[in-house]
């Protein structure tokens, strides 16, 4: 089979090369993203494999259909950036990798939590001024004494619940569709109760429109004063202006944000500006009780190898058997 790969990161290329050598399929690798222009390179290929957080648009699917390409596999979990209705309209079928390593993201959420609890941002900022004694003044909190509220007990949320349990924290969870898991030590509660009781609120839900700004000014006001908010899921879940106001007033004690609300528009503009230029991002970055990262919670060796191998295997299943178990249904 002839496969064209888009959005390849440097650290994926060795795994793409190994997969090609192991399977004998032809793989043409591009670092550019799949969009209305670059889709032209796919003419003559059997299937497309891609990774990006920027949109997969109607034009991409129209062009794929014109080339007779019916299958796209993505190397990641989230499908919120895909116009699934347009894909279905053009007969393009899509599969994701729902579980390349839930632990990678869950561990990152725990990392951010510990960073904020021990006030490392303030310690580092004070040390950077040369004030060694001042940097000894930031007393921390222990995770074992905290109540963690996990919103979304899917694959990543459940991995996070196990990890927080391992640290001795009390864990509450909210999920309208909880899966049966007898080994999971948490108490399911309604969202309002979770917001009111948790010292740490940890989001692991998809960025579908229904979840847009689930954490808004009202939700922030329902939290305990000084609570910490962790988002490694999707940027649209939090009203960032409201979060900044809550951080400024002290209602929110800190935030760990791997997925930033305006990530997509900034990434789409980056070619013009040459940098991630966003005043709101810069204001958040300046706060010692905020840790911002550039959508890297997934980024481990295990995850990256699985993203490449699983997504290419799913594409071959699509092409040779007409089906693969991780096919994403149109919303
Ligand atoms: P999943 O589908 O296994 O679980 C999601 C869970 O959220 C489901 O159980 C669902 O019932 C629940 N849910 C949906 N809406 C909810 C709501 N409003 N309140 C409470 N629960 C709700 O997905 P997953 O593998 O756990 O991934 C979760 C999200 O993590 C993905 O959708 C993706 O956006 C994000 N993600 C981020 C990274 C990263 O690098 N930062 C990597 C992978 C995934
Ligand atoms: C996902 O897998 O959904 C992620 O958020 C990871 C990213 C590389 C797209």
mmCIF file of C-alpha atoms and ligand atoms in Angstrom:
data_model
loop_
_atom_site.group_PDB
_atom_site.id
_atom_site.type_symbol
_atom_site.label_atom_id
_atom_site.label_comp_id
_atom_site.label_asym_id
_atom_site.label_seq_id
_atom_site.Cartn_x
_atom_site.Cartn_y
_atom_site.Cartn_z
ATOM 1 C CA UNK A 1 0.000 0.000 0.000
ATOM 2 C CA UNK A 2 1.054 3.610 -0.594
ATOM 3 C CA UNK A 3 0.526 5.834 2.412
ATOM 4 C CA UNK A 4 1.134 9.546 2.753
ATOM 5 C CA UNK A 5 1.915 10.875 6.236
ATOM 6 C CA UNK A 6 1.306 14.498 7.262
ATOM 7 C CA UNK A 7 2.388 16.505 10.301
ATOM 8 C CA UNK A 8 5.341 14.229 11.124
ATOM 9 C CA UNK A 9 7.332 15.417 14.143
ATOM 10 C CA UNK A 10 11.092 14.824 14.231
ATOM 11 C CA UNK A 11 10.729 12.237 16.978
ATOM 12 C CA UNK A 12 8.132 10.265 14.990
ATOM 13 C CA UNK A 13 10.365 9.803 11.944
ATOM 14 C CA UNK A 14 12.462 6.882 13.296
ATOM 15 C CA UNK A 15 9.242 5.030 14.198
ATOM 16 C CA UNK A 16 7.746 5.744 10.748
ATOM 17 C CA UNK A 17 10.923 4.404 9.143
ATOM 18 C CA UNK A 18 10.892 1.268 11.332
ATOM 19 C CA UNK A 19 7.213 0.606 10.560
ATOM 20 C CA UNK A 20 7.881 0.901 6.824
ATOM 21 C CA UNK A 21 10.841 -1.500 7.036
ATOM 22 C CA UNK A 22 8.844 -4.001 9.128
ATOM 23 C CA UNK A 23 5.690 -4.028 6.969
ATOM 24 C CA UNK A 24 7.015 -3.363 3.465
ATOM 25 C CA UNK A 25 4.388 -0.688 2.763
ATOM 26 C CA UNK A 26 5.444 2.558 1.074
ATOM 27 C CA UNK A 27 5.344 5.607 3.343
ATOM 28 C CA UNK A 28 5.951 9.158 2.130
ATOM 29 C CA UNK A 29 6.537 11.471 5.083
ATOM 30 C CA UNK A 30 5.753 15.196 5.243
ATOM 31 C CA UNK A 31 6.201 17.484 8.215
ATOM 32 C CA UNK A 32 3.581 19.913 6.851
ATOM 33 C CA UNK A 33 0.016 19.650 8.138
ATOM 34 C CA UNK A 34 -2.902 18.336 6.084
ATOM 35 C CA UNK A 35 -4.913 21.241 4.735
ATOM 36 C CA UNK A 36 -6.730 22.423 1.612
ATOM 37 C CA UNK A 37 -3.384 23.030 -0.166
ATOM 38 C CA UNK A 38 -1.188 20.139 0.991
ATOM 39 C CA UNK A 39 -3.913 17.547 0.337
ATOM 40 C CA UNK A 40 -2.921 17.873 -3.360
ATOM 41 C CA UNK A 41 0.224 15.807 -2.558
ATOM 42 C CA UNK A 42 -2.000 12.804 -1.746
ATOM 43 C CA UNK A 43 -3.012 12.130 -5.375
ATOM 44 C CA UNK A 44 -2.084 8.543 -6.236
ATOM 45 C CA UNK A 45 -1.854 7.335 -2.599
ATOM 46 C CA UNK A 46 -4.127 4.681 -1.054
ATOM 47 C CA UNK A 47 -4.615 6.307 2.343
ATOM 48 C CA UNK A 48 -3.676 9.261 4.533
ATOM 49 C CA UNK A 49 -2.224 9.345 8.041
ATOM 50 C CA UNK A 50 -1.980 12.650 9.919
ATOM 51 C CA UNK A 51 -1.388 14.428 13.241
ATOM 52 C CA UNK A 52 -2.449 17.994 13.992
ATOM 53 C CA UNK A 53 -4.613 20.068 16.328
ATOM 54 C CA UNK A 54 -5.535 22.529 13.563
ATOM 55 C CA UNK A 55 -8.750 21.809 11.594
ATOM 56 C CA UNK A 56 -9.371 19.028 9.072
ATOM 57 C CA UNK A 57 -11.742 20.901 6.814
ATOM 58 C CA UNK A 58 -14.473 20.103 4.301
ATOM 59 C CA UNK A 59 -12.055 21.056 1.437
ATOM 60 C CA UNK A 60 -9.654 18.308 2.543
ATOM 61 C CA UNK A 61 -12.394 15.669 2.390
ATOM 62 C CA UNK A 62 -13.743 16.929 -0.951
ATOM 63 C CA UNK A 63 -10.256 16.647 -2.448
ATOM 64 C CA UNK A 64 -9.670 13.196 -0.926
ATOM 65 C CA UNK A 65 -12.923 11.990 -2.514
ATOM 66 C CA UNK A 66 -11.857 13.457 -5.866
ATOM 67 C CA UNK A 67 -8.595 11.444 -5.603
ATOM 68 C CA UNK A 68 -10.531 8.266 -4.681
ATOM 69 C CA UNK A 69 -8.997 8.189 -1.181
ATOM 70 C CA UNK A 70 -11.516 6.896 1.372
ATOM 71 C CA UNK A 71 -9.469 6.408 4.530
ATOM 72 C CA UNK A 72 -7.719 8.740 6.976
ATOM 73 C CA UNK A 73 -6.196 7.643 10.256
ATOM 74 C CA UNK A 74 -5.011 10.175 12.816
ATOM 75 C CA UNK A 75 -2.178 9.481 15.219
ATOM 76 C CA UNK A 76 -3.966 10.942 18.257
ATOM 77 C CA UNK A 77 -7.077 10.727 20.456
ATOM 78 C CA UNK A 78 -9.085 13.953 20.044
ATOM 79 C CA UNK A 79 -11.381 14.346 17.024
ATOM 80 C CA UNK A 80 -12.805 17.763 17.959
ATOM 81 C CA UNK A 81 -10.844 19.442 15.129
ATOM 82 C CA UNK A 82 -12.379 17.212 12.425
ATOM 83 C CA UNK A 83 -15.466 18.121 10.398
ATOM 84 C CA UNK A 84 -16.825 14.586 10.733
ATOM 85 C CA UNK A 85 -20.123 15.420 9.013
ATOM 86 C CA UNK A 86 -18.238 16.665 5.926
ATOM 87 C CA UNK A 87 -16.013 13.556 5.981
ATOM 88 C CA UNK A 88 -19.112 11.320 6.012
ATOM 89 C CA UNK A 89 -20.687 13.364 3.224
ATOM 90 C CA UNK A 90 -17.613 12.722 1.016
ATOM 91 C CA UNK A 91 -17.378 9.043 1.995
ATOM 92 C CA UNK A 92 -14.132 9.511 3.928
ATOM 93 C CA UNK A 93 -13.817 7.160 6.911
ATOM 94 C CA UNK A 94 -11.636 8.075 9.852
ATOM 95 C CA UNK A 95 -10.027 6.185 12.723
ATOM 96 C CA UNK A 96 -8.144 7.608 15.710
ATOM 97 C CA UNK A 97 -5.849 6.047 18.324
ATOM 98 C CA UNK A 98 -8.026 6.135 21.447
ATOM 99 C CA UNK A 99 -5.420 4.644 23.773
ATOM 100 C CA UNK A 100 -1.780 5.150 22.774
ATOM 101 C CA UNK A 101 -0.830 5.725 26.411
ATOM 102 C CA UNK A 102 -3.455 7.172 28.771
ATOM 103 C CA UNK A 103 -0.805 7.130 31.492
ATOM 104 C CA UNK A 104 1.346 9.652 29.617
ATOM 105 C CA UNK A 105 -1.334 12.332 29.932
ATOM 106 C CA UNK A 106 -2.410 11.288 33.439
ATOM 107 C CA UNK A 107 1.197 11.453 34.690
ATOM 108 C CA UNK A 108 1.489 14.940 33.232
ATOM 109 C CA UNK A 109 -1.645 16.077 35.085
ATOM 110 C CA UNK A 110 -0.120 14.756 38.306
ATOM 111 C CA UNK A 111 3.182 16.489 37.473
ATOM 112 C CA UNK A 112 1.390 19.833 37.074
ATOM 113 C CA UNK A 113 -0.516 19.261 40.318
ATOM 114 C CA UNK A 114 2.674 18.589 42.300
ATOM 115 C CA UNK A 115 4.391 21.594 40.687
ATOM 116 C CA UNK A 116 1.549 23.858 41.862
ATOM 117 C CA UNK A 117 1.156 22.296 45.308
ATOM 118 C CA UNK A 118 4.868 22.828 46.042
ATOM 119 C CA UNK A 119 4.740 26.346 44.491
ATOM 120 C CA UNK A 120 7.729 25.691 42.259
ATOM 121 C CA UNK A 121 6.818 28.606 39.945
ATOM 122 C CA UNK A 122 7.235 31.068 42.836
ATOM 123 C CA UNK A 123 10.414 29.316 44.021
ATOM 124 C CA UNK A 124 11.963 29.478 40.535
ATOM 125 C CA UNK A 125 10.907 33.113 39.976
ATOM 126 C CA UNK A 126 12.447 34.145 43.308
ATOM 127 C CA UNK A 127 15.664 32.207 42.662
ATOM 128 C CA UNK A 128 15.886 33.880 39.237
ATOM 129 C CA UNK A 129 16.184 37.257 41.030
ATOM 130 C CA UNK A 130 19.131 35.889 43.040
ATOM 131 C CA UNK A 131 17.077 35.810 46.261
ATOM 132 C CA UNK A 132 18.057 32.429 47.727
ATOM 133 C CA UNK A 133 16.577 33.114 51.183
ATOM 134 C CA UNK A 134 13.316 34.442 49.692
ATOM 135 C CA UNK A 135 12.928 31.209 47.763
ATOM 136 C CA UNK A 136 12.738 29.232 51.025
ATOM 137 C CA UNK A 137 9.508 30.996 52.080
ATOM 138 C CA UNK A 138 6.913 29.218 49.885
ATOM 139 C CA UNK A 139 5.337 26.567 52.049
ATOM 140 C CA UNK A 140 3.669 23.750 50.082
ATOM 141 C CA UNK A 141 0.730 21.385 50.445
ATOM 142 C CA UNK A 142 0.872 17.577 50.338
ATOM 143 C CA UNK A 143 -1.123 15.693 47.735
ATOM 144 C CA UNK A 144 -2.052 13.027 50.292
ATOM 145 C CA UNK A 145 -4.046 15.674 52.205
ATOM 146 C CA UNK A 146 -6.002 16.886 49.162
ATOM 147 C CA UNK A 147 -9.318 16.004 47.592
ATOM 148 C CA UNK A 148 -8.938 15.667 43.828
ATOM 149 C CA UNK A 149 -11.973 16.013 41.558
ATOM 150 C CA UNK A 150 -11.509 14.248 38.234
ATOM 151 C CA UNK A 151 -13.959 15.427 35.565
ATOM 152 C CA UNK A 152 -14.278 12.687 32.936
ATOM 153 C CA UNK A 153 -13.499 9.136 34.047
ATOM 154 C CA UNK A 154 -12.623 7.767 30.621
ATOM 155 C CA UNK A 155 -9.288 6.172 29.749
ATOM 156 C CA UNK A 156 -7.118 9.103 30.846
ATOM 157 C CA UNK A 157 -9.335 10.130 33.762
ATOM 158 C CA UNK A 158 -9.232 6.601 35.188
ATOM 159 C CA UNK A 159 -5.441 6.462 34.811
ATOM 160 C CA UNK A 160 -5.292 9.789 36.711
ATOM 161 C CA UNK A 161 -7.590 8.445 39.447
ATOM 162 C CA UNK A 162 -5.236 5.474 39.969
ATOM 163 C CA UNK A 163 -2.206 7.779 40.169
ATOM 164 C CA UNK A 164 -3.832 10.260 42.586
ATOM 165 C CA UNK A 165 -4.900 7.302 44.723
ATOM 166 C CA UNK A 166 -1.320 6.124 44.778
ATOM 167 C CA UNK A 167 -0.328 9.452 46.356
ATOM 168 C CA UNK A 168 -2.977 8.969 49.059
ATOM 169 C CA UNK A 169 -5.366 11.675 47.840
ATOM 170 C CA UNK A 170 -9.117 11.346 48.251
ATOM 171 C CA UNK A 171 -10.634 11.209 44.754
ATOM 172 C CA UNK A 172 -14.066 12.335 43.556
ATOM 173 C CA UNK A 173 -15.136 11.816 39.954
ATOM 174 C CA UNK A 174 -17.854 13.163 37.699
ATOM 175 C CA UNK A 175 -18.827 11.412 34.480
ATOM 176 C CA UNK A 176 -22.374 11.076 33.129
ATOM 177 C CA UNK A 177 -21.382 7.772 31.487
ATOM 178 C CA UNK A 178 -19.078 6.008 33.957
ATOM 179 C CA UNK A 179 -17.659 2.646 32.891
ATOM 180 C CA UNK A 180 -17.862 -0.268 35.298
ATOM 181 C CA UNK A 181 -14.419 -0.552 36.943
ATOM 182 C CA UNK A 182 -14.411 -2.253 40.332
ATOM 183 C CA UNK A 183 -10.718 -1.518 40.846
ATOM 184 C CA UNK A 184 -11.266 2.243 40.732
ATOM 185 C CA UNK A 185 -11.094 3.921 44.151
ATOM 186 C CA UNK A 186 -13.157 7.078 43.805
ATOM 187 C CA UNK A 187 -16.611 8.344 44.680
ATOM 188 C CA UNK A 188 -18.818 9.476 41.797
ATOM 189 C CA UNK A 189 -20.608 12.764 42.535
ATOM 190 C CA UNK A 190 -22.436 15.427 40.538
ATOM 191 C CA UNK A 191 -20.328 18.187 38.996
ATOM 192 C CA UNK A 192 -21.466 20.897 41.460
ATOM 193 C CA UNK A 193 -20.500 18.734 44.438
ATOM 194 C CA UNK A 194 -17.119 17.986 42.871
ATOM 195 C CA UNK A 195 -16.486 21.701 42.247
ATOM 196 C CA UNK A 196 -17.454 22.572 45.829
ATOM 197 C CA UNK A 197 -15.377 19.863 47.523
ATOM 198 C CA UNK A 198 -12.232 19.434 45.456
ATOM 199 C CA UNK A 199 -8.921 21.122 46.241
ATOM 200 C CA UNK A 200 -7.746 20.146 42.756
ATOM 201 C CA UNK A 201 -10.014 19.945 39.698
ATOM 202 C CA UNK A 202 -8.522 17.845 36.923
ATOM 203 C CA UNK A 203 -10.214 17.829 33.481
ATOM 204 C CA UNK A 204 -10.173 14.775 31.171
ATOM 205 C CA UNK A 205 -13.167 15.313 28.889
ATOM 206 C CA UNK A 206 -13.383 15.819 25.112
ATOM 207 C CA UNK A 207 -13.544 19.294 23.594
ATOM 208 C CA UNK A 208 -16.898 18.697 21.948
ATOM 209 C CA UNK A 209 -19.188 21.759 21.613
ATOM 210 C CA UNK A 210 -21.354 20.584 24.549
ATOM 211 C CA UNK A 211 -18.312 20.943 26.829
ATOM 212 C CA UNK A 212 -17.355 24.413 25.624
ATOM 213 C CA UNK A 213 -16.537 26.617 28.667
ATOM 214 C CA UNK A 214 -17.735 23.979 31.127
ATOM 215 C CA UNK A 215 -15.389 25.861 33.450
ATOM 216 C CA UNK A 216 -16.758 29.415 33.240
ATOM 217 C CA UNK A 217 -17.119 32.218 35.802
ATOM 218 C CA UNK A 218 -20.041 30.395 37.487
ATOM 219 C CA UNK A 219 -18.127 27.127 37.782
ATOM 220 C CA UNK A 220 -15.067 28.950 39.115
ATOM 221 C CA UNK A 221 -17.230 30.686 41.748
ATOM 222 C CA UNK A 222 -18.518 27.278 42.908
ATOM 223 C CA UNK A 223 -14.975 26.038 43.629
ATOM 224 C CA UNK A 224 -13.285 26.167 47.032
ATOM 225 C CA UNK A 225 -11.286 29.362 47.423
ATOM 226 C CA UNK A 226 -7.688 28.586 46.453
ATOM 227 C CA UNK A 227 -8.499 25.439 44.432
ATOM 228 C CA UNK A 228 -6.142 24.370 41.647
ATOM 229 C CA UNK A 229 -7.352 23.738 38.087
ATOM 230 C CA UNK A 230 -5.588 21.325 35.736
ATOM 231 C CA UNK A 231 -6.410 21.050 32.021
ATOM 232 C CA UNK A 232 -4.583 18.555 29.830
ATOM 233 C CA UNK A 233 -7.727 17.840 27.772
ATOM 234 C CA UNK A 234 -8.826 20.646 25.425
ATOM 235 C CA UNK A 235 -8.525 24.436 25.520
ATOM 236 C CA UNK A 236 -12.192 25.228 24.875
ATOM 237 C CA UNK A 237 -13.209 23.635 28.209
ATOM 238 C CA UNK A 238 -12.124 26.740 30.147
ATOM 239 C CA UNK A 239 -13.184 30.375 29.743
ATOM 240 C CA UNK A 240 -9.625 31.685 30.021
ATOM 241 C CA UNK A 241 -10.594 35.300 30.744
ATOM 242 C CA UNK A 242 -12.761 34.093 33.640
ATOM 243 C CA UNK A 243 -9.886 31.886 34.829
ATOM 244 C CA UNK A 244 -7.485 34.846 34.770
ATOM 245 C CA UNK A 245 -9.967 36.922 36.802
ATOM 246 C CA UNK A 246 -10.285 34.081 39.345
ATOM 247 C CA UNK A 247 -6.490 33.755 39.580
ATOM 248 C CA UNK A 248 -6.165 37.501 40.096
ATOM 249 C CA UNK A 249 -8.807 37.585 42.851
ATOM 250 C CA UNK A 250 -7.358 34.524 44.614
ATOM 251 C CA UNK A 251 -10.550 32.479 44.082
ATOM 252 C CA UNK A 252 -8.357 30.123 42.053
ATOM 253 C CA UNK A 253 -5.070 29.213 43.748
ATOM 254 C CA UNK A 254 -3.288 28.093 40.586
ATOM 255 C CA UNK A 255 -3.693 26.540 37.170
ATOM 256 C CA UNK A 256 -1.872 23.958 35.079
ATOM 257 C CA UNK A 257 -2.779 24.380 31.416
ATOM 258 C CA UNK A 258 -1.370 22.110 28.715
ATOM 259 C CA UNK A 259 -4.236 22.786 26.320
ATOM 260 C CA UNK A 260 -4.776 26.530 25.959
ATOM 261 C CA UNK A 261 -8.032 27.992 24.668
ATOM 262 C CA UNK A 262 -6.509 30.012 21.806
ATOM 263 C CA UNK A 263 -3.921 27.415 20.784
ATOM 264 C CA UNK A 264 -5.465 26.757 17.353
ATOM 265 C CA UNK A 265 -5.774 30.342 16.158
ATOM 266 C CA UNK A 266 -2.243 31.068 17.399
ATOM 267 C CA UNK A 267 -0.874 28.011 15.577
ATOM 268 C CA UNK A 268 -2.669 29.003 12.379
ATOM 269 C CA UNK A 269 -1.161 32.517 12.644
ATOM 270 C CA UNK A 270 2.329 31.379 13.604
ATOM 271 C CA UNK A 271 3.658 31.384 10.032
ATOM 272 C CA UNK A 272 2.770 35.055 9.710
ATOM 273 C CA UNK A 273 4.027 36.183 13.126
ATOM 274 C CA UNK A 274 6.944 33.751 13.512
ATOM 275 C CA UNK A 275 6.096 33.140 17.171
ATOM 276 C CA UNK A 276 3.275 32.186 19.514
ATOM 277 C CA UNK A 277 2.191 35.783 20.036
ATOM 278 C CA UNK A 278 -0.768 36.155 22.392
ATOM 279 C CA UNK A 279 -1.073 38.807 25.157
ATOM 280 C CA UNK A 280 -3.423 36.633 27.258
ATOM 281 C CA UNK A 281 -0.924 33.744 27.118
ATOM 282 C CA UNK A 282 1.854 36.176 28.148
ATOM 283 C CA UNK A 283 -0.187 37.432 31.123
ATOM 284 C CA UNK A 284 -0.779 33.874 32.307
ATOM 285 C CA UNK A 285 2.885 32.980 31.747
ATOM 286 C CA UNK A 286 3.901 35.833 34.049
ATOM 287 C CA UNK A 287 1.967 34.389 37.012
ATOM 288 C CA UNK A 288 4.025 32.199 39.365
ATOM 289 C CA UNK A 289 0.979 30.071 40.232
ATOM 290 C CA UNK A 290 0.298 29.142 36.603
ATOM 291 C CA UNK A 291 2.147 26.472 34.674
ATOM 292 C CA UNK A 292 1.604 26.596 30.907
ATOM 293 C CA UNK A 293 2.870 23.964 28.492
ATOM 294 C CA UNK A 294 2.478 23.721 24.694
ATOM 295 C CA UNK A 295 0.161 20.685 24.389
ATOM 296 C CA UNK A 296 2.809 18.126 25.334
ATOM 297 C CA UNK A 297 1.060 16.000 27.958
ATOM 298 C CA UNK A 298 1.092 13.049 25.530
ATOM 299 C CA UNK A 299 4.751 13.451 24.609
ATOM 300 C CA UNK A 300 6.583 10.343 25.808
ATOM 301 C CA UNK A 301 8.581 7.719 23.915
ATOM 302 C CA UNK A 302 5.922 5.076 24.594
ATOM 303 C CA UNK A 303 3.086 7.291 23.390
ATOM 304 C CA UNK A 304 4.833 8.488 20.225
ATOM 305 C CA UNK A 305 5.791 4.972 19.106
ATOM 306 C CA UNK A 306 2.242 3.714 19.750
ATOM 307 C CA UNK A 307 0.690 6.698 17.931
ATOM 308 C CA UNK A 308 2.714 5.863 14.815
ATOM 309 C CA UNK A 309 2.411 2.061 14.913
ATOM 310 C CA UNK A 310 -1.260 1.795 15.894
ATOM 311 C CA UNK A 311 -2.514 4.485 13.478
ATOM 312 C CA UNK A 312 -0.646 2.977 10.511
ATOM 313 C CA UNK A 313 -1.890 -0.503 11.409
ATOM 314 C CA UNK A 314 -5.471 0.830 11.576
ATOM 315 C CA UNK A 315 -5.004 2.384 8.132
ATOM 316 C CA UNK A 316 -3.863 -0.956 6.687
ATOM 317 C CA UNK A 317 -6.894 -2.659 8.284
ATOM 318 C CA UNK A 318 -9.150 -0.053 6.678
ATOM 319 C CA UNK A 319 -7.488 -0.560 3.290
ATOM 320 C CA UNK A 320 -7.333 -4.361 3.331
ATOM 321 C CA UNK A 321 -10.440 -5.342 5.352
ATOM 322 C CA UNK A 322 -12.670 -2.282 4.887
ATOM 323 C CA UNK A 323 -12.971 -1.780 8.661
ATOM 324 C CA UNK A 324 -10.986 -1.048 11.793
ATOM 325 C CA UNK A 325 -12.197 -1.111 15.389
ATOM 326 C CA UNK A 326 -11.258 2.487 16.181
ATOM 327 C CA UNK A 327 -13.326 4.030 13.402
ATOM 328 C CA UNK A 328 -14.803 7.330 14.575
ATOM 329 C CA UNK A 329 -18.546 7.719 14.046
ATOM 330 C CA UNK A 330 -19.887 10.959 12.555
ATOM 331 C CA UNK A 331 -21.356 13.187 15.299
HETATM 332 P P1 LIG B 1 -12.349 8.900 26.726
HETATM 333 O O1 LIG B 1 -13.302 8.987 25.595
HETATM 334 O O2 LIG B 1 -11.794 7.576 27.102
HETATM 335 O O3 LIG B 1 -13.021 9.532 28.043
HETATM 336 C C1 LIG B 1 -13.704 10.742 28.051
HETATM 337 C C2 LIG B 1 -14.746 10.644 29.165
HETATM 338 O O4 LIG B 1 -15.303 11.943 29.373
HETATM 339 C C3 LIG B 1 -15.911 9.704 28.851
HETATM 340 O O5 LIG B 1 -16.032 8.746 29.886
HETATM 341 C C4 LIG B 1 -17.128 10.625 28.796
HETATM 342 O O6 LIG B 1 -18.302 10.027 29.297
HETATM 343 C C5 LIG B 1 -16.671 11.749 29.695
HETATM 344 N N1 LIG B 1 -17.335 13.030 29.497
HETATM 345 C C6 LIG B 1 -17.680 13.653 28.342
HETATM 346 N N2 LIG B 1 -18.249 14.839 28.608
HETATM 347 C C7 LIG B 1 -18.238 14.972 29.970
HETATM 348 C C8 LIG B 1 -18.666 15.991 30.835
HETATM 349 N N3 LIG B 1 -19.217 17.124 30.397
HETATM 350 N N4 LIG B 1 -18.502 15.801 32.164
HETATM 351 C C9 LIG B 1 -17.924 14.680 32.639
HETATM 352 N N5 LIG B 1 -17.519 13.666 31.853
HETATM 353 C C10 LIG B 1 -17.670 13.826 30.526
HETATM 354 O O7 LIG B 1 -11.199 9.920 26.387
HETATM 355 P P2 LIG B 1 -9.726 9.959 26.993
HETATM 356 O O8 LIG B 1 -8.840 9.025 26.245
HETATM 357 O O9 LIG B 1 -9.802 9.827 28.466
HETATM 358 O O10 LIG B 1 -9.264 11.424 26.568
HETATM 359 C C11 LIG B 1 -9.862 12.576 27.115
HETATM 360 C C12 LIG B 1 -9.414 13.784 26.332
HETATM 361 O O11 LIG B 1 -8.027 14.027 26.583
HETATM 362 C C13 LIG B 1 -9.454 13.639 24.800
HETATM 363 O O12 LIG B 1 -10.742 13.893 24.289
HETATM 364 C C14 LIG B 1 -8.469 14.660 24.345
HETATM 365 O O13 LIG B 1 -9.153 15.883 24.138
HETATM 366 C C15 LIG B 1 -7.531 14.833 25.535
HETATM 367 N N6 LIG B 1 -6.152 14.426 25.251
HETATM 368 C C16 LIG B 1 -5.163 15.328 25.465
HETATM 369 C C17 LIG B 1 -3.839 14.973 25.233
HETATM 370 C C18 LIG B 1 -2.705 15.919 25.461
HETATM 371 O O14 LIG B 1 -1.581 15.649 25.019
HETATM 372 N N7 LIG B 1 -2.895 17.030 26.150
HETATM 373 C C19 LIG B 1 -3.549 13.691 24.750
HETATM 374 C C20 LIG B 1 -4.588 12.791 24.551
HETATM 375 C C21 LIG B 1 -5.892 13.172 24.808
HETATM 376 C C1 LIG B 2 -4.613 13.851 21.477
HETATM 377 O O1 LIG B 2 -4.111 12.722 21.300
HETATM 378 O O2 LIG B 2 -5.832 14.060 21.357
HETATM 379 C C2 LIG B 2 -3.746 14.976 21.827
HETATM 380 O O3 LIG B 2 -4.235 15.952 22.354
HETATM 381 C C3 LIG B 2 -2.304 14.877 21.503
HETATM 382 C C4 LIG B 2 -1.871 15.846 20.438
HETATM 383 C C5 LIG B 2 -0.542 15.457 19.863
HETATM 384 C C6 LIG B 2 -2.867 16.046 19.332
#
